[in-house]
mmCIF file of C-alpha atoms and ligand atoms in Angstrom:
data_model
loop_
_atom_site.group_PDB
_atom_site.id
_atom_site.type_symbol
_atom_site.label_atom_id
_atom_site.label_comp_id
_atom_site.label_asym_id
_atom_site.label_seq_id
_atom_site.Cartn_x
_atom_site.Cartn_y
_atom_site.Cartn_z
ATOM 1 C CA MET K 1 -6.695 -18.544 -2.748
ATOM 2 C CA PHE K 2 -9.861 -19.377 -0.851
ATOM 3 C CA TYR K 3 -12.031 -16.874 -2.775
ATOM 4 C CA THR K 4 -12.524 -15.386 -6.217
ATOM 5 C CA ILE K 5 -12.050 -11.639 -6.621
ATOM 6 C CA THR K 6 -15.846 -11.256 -6.877
ATOM 7 C CA GLU K 7 -16.256 -13.053 -3.537
ATOM 8 C CA ILE K 8 -13.608 -10.791 -2.021
ATOM 9 C CA HIS K 9 -15.666 -7.801 -3.182
ATOM 10 C CA GLU K 10 -18.704 -9.198 -1.367
ATOM 11 C CA ILE K 11 -16.741 -9.653 1.854
ATOM 12 C CA LEU K 12 -15.023 -6.254 1.752
ATOM 13 C CA ARG K 13 -18.172 -4.368 0.784
ATOM 14 C CA LYS K 14 -19.599 -5.371 4.167
ATOM 15 C CA LYS K 15 -16.462 -4.573 6.165
ATOM 16 C CA GLN K 16 -15.425 -1.285 4.613
ATOM 17 C CA THR K 17 -17.117 2.110 4.551
ATOM 18 C CA GLY K 18 -18.485 3.167 1.167
ATOM 19 C CA SER K 19 -15.595 5.474 0.349
ATOM 20 C CA ARG K 20 -12.963 2.924 1.390
ATOM 21 C CA PHE K 21 -14.588 0.245 -0.748
ATOM 22 C CA VAL K 22 -14.601 2.615 -3.724
ATOM 23 C CA HIS K 23 -10.886 3.316 -3.046
ATOM 24 C CA THR K 24 -10.253 -0.448 -2.863
ATOM 25 C CA LEU K 25 -11.816 -0.977 -6.291
ATOM 26 C CA GLY K 26 -9.840 1.998 -7.603
ATOM 27 C CA VAL K 27 -6.576 0.463 -6.402
ATOM 28 C CA GLN K 28 -7.489 -2.943 -7.859
ATOM 29 C CA TYR K 29 -8.168 -1.534 -11.318
ATOM 30 C CA THR K 30 -5.329 0.981 -11.290
ATOM 31 C CA SER K 31 -2.950 -1.831 -10.303
ATOM 32 C CA ALA K 32 -4.293 -3.802 -13.271
ATOM 33 C CA CYS K 33 -3.684 -0.839 -15.613
ATOM 34 C CA LEU K 34 -0.110 -0.403 -14.373
ATOM 35 C CA ALA K 35 0.437 -4.162 -14.706
ATOM 36 C CA MET K 36 -0.673 -3.914 -18.351
ATOM 37 C CA ARG K 37 1.723 -1.049 -18.928
ATOM 38 C CA TYR K 38 4.746 -2.684 -17.274
ATOM 39 C CA GLY K 39 4.100 -6.332 -18.084
ATOM 40 C CA ALA K 40 3.241 -7.605 -14.606
ATOM 41 C CA ASP K 41 0.803 -10.428 -13.855
ATOM 42 C CA LEU K 42 -2.741 -8.992 -14.068
ATOM 43 C CA GLU K 43 -4.270 -11.488 -11.658
ATOM 44 C CA LYS K 44 -1.618 -10.881 -8.994
ATOM 45 C CA ALA K 45 -1.880 -7.112 -9.401
ATOM 46 C CA GLN K 46 -5.647 -7.234 -8.889
ATOM 47 C CA ILE K 47 -5.465 -9.522 -5.851
ATOM 48 C CA ALA K 48 -2.812 -7.349 -4.211
ATOM 49 C CA GLY K 49 -4.779 -4.209 -5.097
ATOM 50 C CA VAL K 50 -8.134 -5.420 -3.828
ATOM 51 C CA LEU K 51 -6.659 -6.706 -0.537
ATOM 52 C CA HIS K 52 -4.162 -3.911 0.161
ATOM 53 C CA ASP K 53 -6.385 -2.205 2.771
ATOM 54 C CA CYS K 54 -8.132 -5.346 4.061
ATOM 55 C CA ALA K 55 -7.012 -4.522 7.626
ATOM 56 C CA LYS K 56 -7.569 -0.784 7.507
ATOM 57 C CA HIS K 57 -11.010 -0.914 9.127
ATOM 58 C CA MET K 58 -9.446 -2.359 12.308
ATOM 59 C CA LYS K 59 -9.143 -0.161 15.374
ATOM 60 C CA PRO K 60 -5.608 0.776 16.549
ATOM 61 C CA GLU K 61 -5.849 -1.509 19.606
ATOM 62 C CA LYS K 62 -6.941 -4.377 17.399
ATOM 63 C CA LEU K 63 -4.011 -3.881 14.984
ATOM 64 C CA LEU K 64 -1.553 -3.880 17.910
ATOM 65 C CA GLU K 65 -3.233 -6.900 19.441
ATOM 66 C CA LYS K 66 -2.984 -8.852 16.164
ATOM 67 C CA CYS K 67 0.721 -8.038 15.950
ATOM 68 C CA ARG K 68 1.397 -9.135 19.511
ATOM 69 C CA LYS K 69 -0.604 -12.308 19.116
ATOM 70 C CA HIS K 70 0.970 -13.360 15.824
ATOM 71 C CA ASP K 71 4.485 -12.087 16.478
ATOM 72 C CA LEU K 72 4.480 -9.401 13.793
ATOM 73 C CA LEU K 73 7.087 -6.635 14.020
ATOM 74 C CA VAL K 74 5.970 -3.274 15.474
ATOM 75 C CA THR K 75 8.373 -0.342 15.022
ATOM 76 C CA GLN K 76 8.468 2.718 17.295
ATOM 77 C CA ALA K 77 6.546 4.848 14.813
ATOM 78 C CA GLN K 78 3.962 2.075 14.478
ATOM 79 C CA GLU K 79 3.642 1.819 18.254
ATOM 80 C CA ARG K 80 2.720 5.526 18.269
ATOM 81 C CA HIS K 81 0.544 5.269 15.156
ATOM 82 C CA PRO K 82 -0.866 1.773 14.906
ATOM 83 C CA PHE K 83 -2.693 2.600 11.639
ATOM 84 C CA LEU K 84 0.750 2.302 10.027
ATOM 85 C CA LEU K 85 0.424 -1.422 10.781
ATOM 86 C CA HIS K 86 -2.527 -2.019 8.471
ATOM 87 C CA GLY K 87 -0.161 -3.173 5.705
ATOM 88 C CA ARG K 88 1.603 -5.762 7.829
ATOM 89 C CA VAL K 89 -1.613 -7.007 9.454
ATOM 90 C CA GLY K 90 -3.282 -6.887 6.017
ATOM 91 C CA ALA K 91 -0.657 -9.242 4.610
ATOM 92 C CA TYR K 92 -1.221 -11.585 7.545
ATOM 93 C CA ILE K 93 -4.993 -11.590 6.940
ATOM 94 C CA ALA K 94 -4.518 -12.015 3.192
ATOM 95 C CA ARG K 95 -2.572 -15.176 3.928
ATOM 96 C CA LYS K 96 -4.692 -16.625 6.732
ATOM 97 C CA LYS K 97 -8.196 -15.562 5.808
ATOM 98 C CA TYR K 98 -8.044 -15.192 2.023
ATOM 99 C CA GLY K 99 -5.522 -17.946 1.379
ATOM 100 C CA VAL K 100 -2.993 -15.869 -0.550
ATOM 101 C CA ASP K 101 0.316 -17.722 -0.594
ATOM 102 C CA ASP K 102 2.250 -15.778 -3.229
ATOM 103 C CA PRO K 103 5.049 -13.929 -1.370
ATOM 104 C CA ASP K 104 5.146 -11.115 -3.949
ATOM 105 C CA ILE K 105 1.432 -10.353 -3.407
ATOM 106 C CA LEU K 106 1.890 -10.524 0.376
ATOM 107 C CA ASN K 107 4.880 -8.157 0.213
ATOM 108 C CA ALA K 108 2.958 -5.722 -1.989
ATOM 109 C CA ILE K 109 0.235 -5.594 0.676
ATOM 110 C CA GLU K 110 2.676 -5.393 3.583
ATOM 111 C CA TRP K 111 4.729 -2.522 2.138
ATOM 112 C CA HIS K 112 2.050 -0.480 0.354
ATOM 113 C CA THR K 113 2.083 2.371 2.885
ATOM 114 C CA THR K 114 5.790 3.145 3.184
ATOM 115 C CA GLY K 115 7.364 1.285 0.307
ATOM 116 C CA ARG K 116 10.816 -0.222 0.902
ATOM 117 C CA PRO K 117 14.138 -0.240 -0.943
ATOM 118 C CA GLU K 118 14.423 -2.572 -3.947
ATOM 119 C CA MET K 119 10.698 -3.114 -4.338
ATOM 120 C CA SER K 120 9.548 -5.691 -6.862
ATOM 121 C CA LEU K 121 7.538 -4.507 -9.871
ATOM 122 C CA LEU K 122 4.316 -5.640 -8.183
ATOM 123 C CA GLU K 123 5.189 -3.822 -4.944
ATOM 124 C CA LYS K 124 5.835 -0.588 -6.859
ATOM 125 C CA ILE K 125 2.580 -1.010 -8.785
ATOM 126 C CA VAL K 126 0.419 -1.320 -5.652
ATOM 127 C CA PHE K 127 2.307 1.452 -3.838
ATOM 128 C CA THR K 128 1.721 3.786 -6.781
ATOM 129 C CA ALA K 129 -1.865 2.710 -7.494
ATOM 130 C CA ASP K 130 -2.788 3.452 -3.866
ATOM 131 C CA TYR K 131 -1.738 7.069 -4.405
ATOM 132 C CA ILE K 132 -3.008 7.770 -7.911
ATOM 133 C CA GLU K 133 -6.259 5.760 -8.173
ATOM 134 C CA PRO K 134 -9.042 7.884 -9.717
ATOM 135 C CA ASN K 135 -11.052 8.418 -6.508
ATOM 136 C CA ARG K 136 -8.175 10.174 -4.761
ATOM 137 C CA ASN K 137 -8.429 13.911 -5.049
ATOM 138 C CA LYS K 138 -6.719 15.482 -2.026
ATOM 139 C CA ALA K 139 -3.034 15.068 -2.826
ATOM 140 C CA PRO K 140 -1.324 17.805 -4.859
ATOM 141 C CA ASN K 141 0.056 17.281 -8.384
ATOM 142 C CA LEU K 142 -2.113 14.246 -9.027
ATOM 143 C CA GLU K 143 -2.531 14.952 -12.706
ATOM 144 C CA LYS K 144 1.227 15.077 -13.218
ATOM 145 C CA LEU K 145 1.860 12.067 -10.964
ATOM 146 C CA ARG K 146 -0.707 9.949 -12.819
ATOM 147 C CA LYS K 147 0.984 10.690 -16.115
ATOM 148 C CA ILE K 148 4.488 9.954 -14.779
ATOM 149 C CA SER K 149 3.252 6.683 -13.231
ATOM 150 C CA PHE K 150 2.656 5.339 -16.724
ATOM 151 C CA GLU K 151 5.986 6.649 -18.032
ATOM 152 C CA ASP K 152 8.556 5.919 -15.316
ATOM 153 C CA LEU K 153 7.461 3.892 -12.301
ATOM 154 C CA ASP K 154 10.619 4.419 -10.202
ATOM 155 C CA ARG K 155 10.280 8.146 -10.655
ATOM 156 C CA ALA K 156 6.613 7.999 -9.628
ATOM 157 C CA VAL K 157 7.556 6.076 -6.454
ATOM 158 C CA TYR K 158 10.203 8.694 -5.677
ATOM 159 C CA LEU K 159 7.845 11.640 -6.238
ATOM 160 C CA ILE K 160 5.060 10.078 -4.159
ATOM 161 C CA LEU K 161 7.468 9.555 -1.242
ATOM 162 C CA GLU K 162 8.830 13.074 -1.590
ATOM 163 C CA GLN K 163 5.319 14.478 -1.437
ATOM 164 C CA THR K 164 4.293 12.250 1.466
ATOM 165 C CA LEU K 165 7.348 13.233 3.520
ATOM 166 C CA GLU K 166 6.793 16.888 2.705
ATOM 167 C CA TYR K 167 3.206 16.609 3.851
ATOM 168 C CA LEU K 168 4.308 14.957 7.102
ATOM 169 C CA GLN K 169 7.021 17.546 7.746
ATOM 170 C CA GLU K 170 4.856 19.409 10.244
ATOM 171 C CA SER K 171 4.706 16.290 12.398
ATOM 172 C CA PRO K 172 8.089 14.529 12.027
ATOM 173 C CA GLN K 173 7.264 12.136 14.867
ATOM 174 C CA ASP K 174 4.534 10.643 12.643
ATOM 175 C CA VAL K 175 6.922 9.609 9.875
ATOM 176 C CA ASP K 176 7.593 5.916 9.576
ATOM 177 C CA GLU K 177 11.364 5.615 9.235
ATOM 178 C CA MET K 178 10.890 3.186 6.339
ATOM 179 C CA SER K 179 9.373 5.978 4.196
ATOM 180 C CA GLU K 180 12.597 7.951 4.596
ATOM 181 C CA VAL K 181 14.815 4.975 3.912
ATOM 182 C CA THR K 182 12.801 4.193 0.775
ATOM 183 C CA PHE K 183 12.860 7.817 -0.348
ATOM 184 C CA ARG K 184 16.673 7.972 -0.106
ATOM 185 C CA TYR K 185 17.017 4.646 -1.917
ATOM 186 C CA TYR K 186 14.954 5.798 -4.931
ATOM 187 C CA LYS K 187 16.611 9.200 -4.902
ATOM 188 C CA ASP K 188 20.028 7.491 -5.239
ATOM 189 C CA LEU K 189 18.718 5.026 -7.781
ATOM 190 C CA LEU K 190 17.528 7.865 -10.015
ATOM 191 C CA LYS K 191 20.822 9.724 -9.376
ATOM 192 C CA LEU K 192 18.972 12.782 -8.096
HETATM 193 FE FE1 FE I 201 -3.441 1.602 3.023
HETATM 194 FE FE1 FE I 202 -5.198 2.393 0.333
#
């Protein structure tokens, strides 16, 4: 790590809009809370949480350009909606610019938008924290989801994906195939 978390705050506060920075802090602290609950590493949870959207301020062309330049995978859905790439590019920036070398932290950043099958505890924590952090207020059932997140993390992941896919149903071409794959994996895992 090239920076302390406080230094990362200073950098991101300048790059992000006010509401995104508040969301970033929300995800950092919610990740820490979930790490306390499930016995994950608090430091790793906070680093992954604070950096999860570190590429989200980039314009679509810039995200695509970064991927081309550094040989990062771009799926068809991501080609159409480059914002879906902010996780993958974020992990790249976390490694190169912020000096994160822990693969679990980098994976948690890379997969925070869609999730993926067989996520590690840290990956599930950041995925869930992104959805339930206290400054979010638009998604339905948040009260229930927040409670379940601290009771059964796999179930929370499943419910978040179900809700996300439902929300995207009107525009199926916008769905990243990985969200569906992840949804089916957790559905099977929970025997639903
Ligand atoms: Fe994000
Ligand atoms: Fe986010």
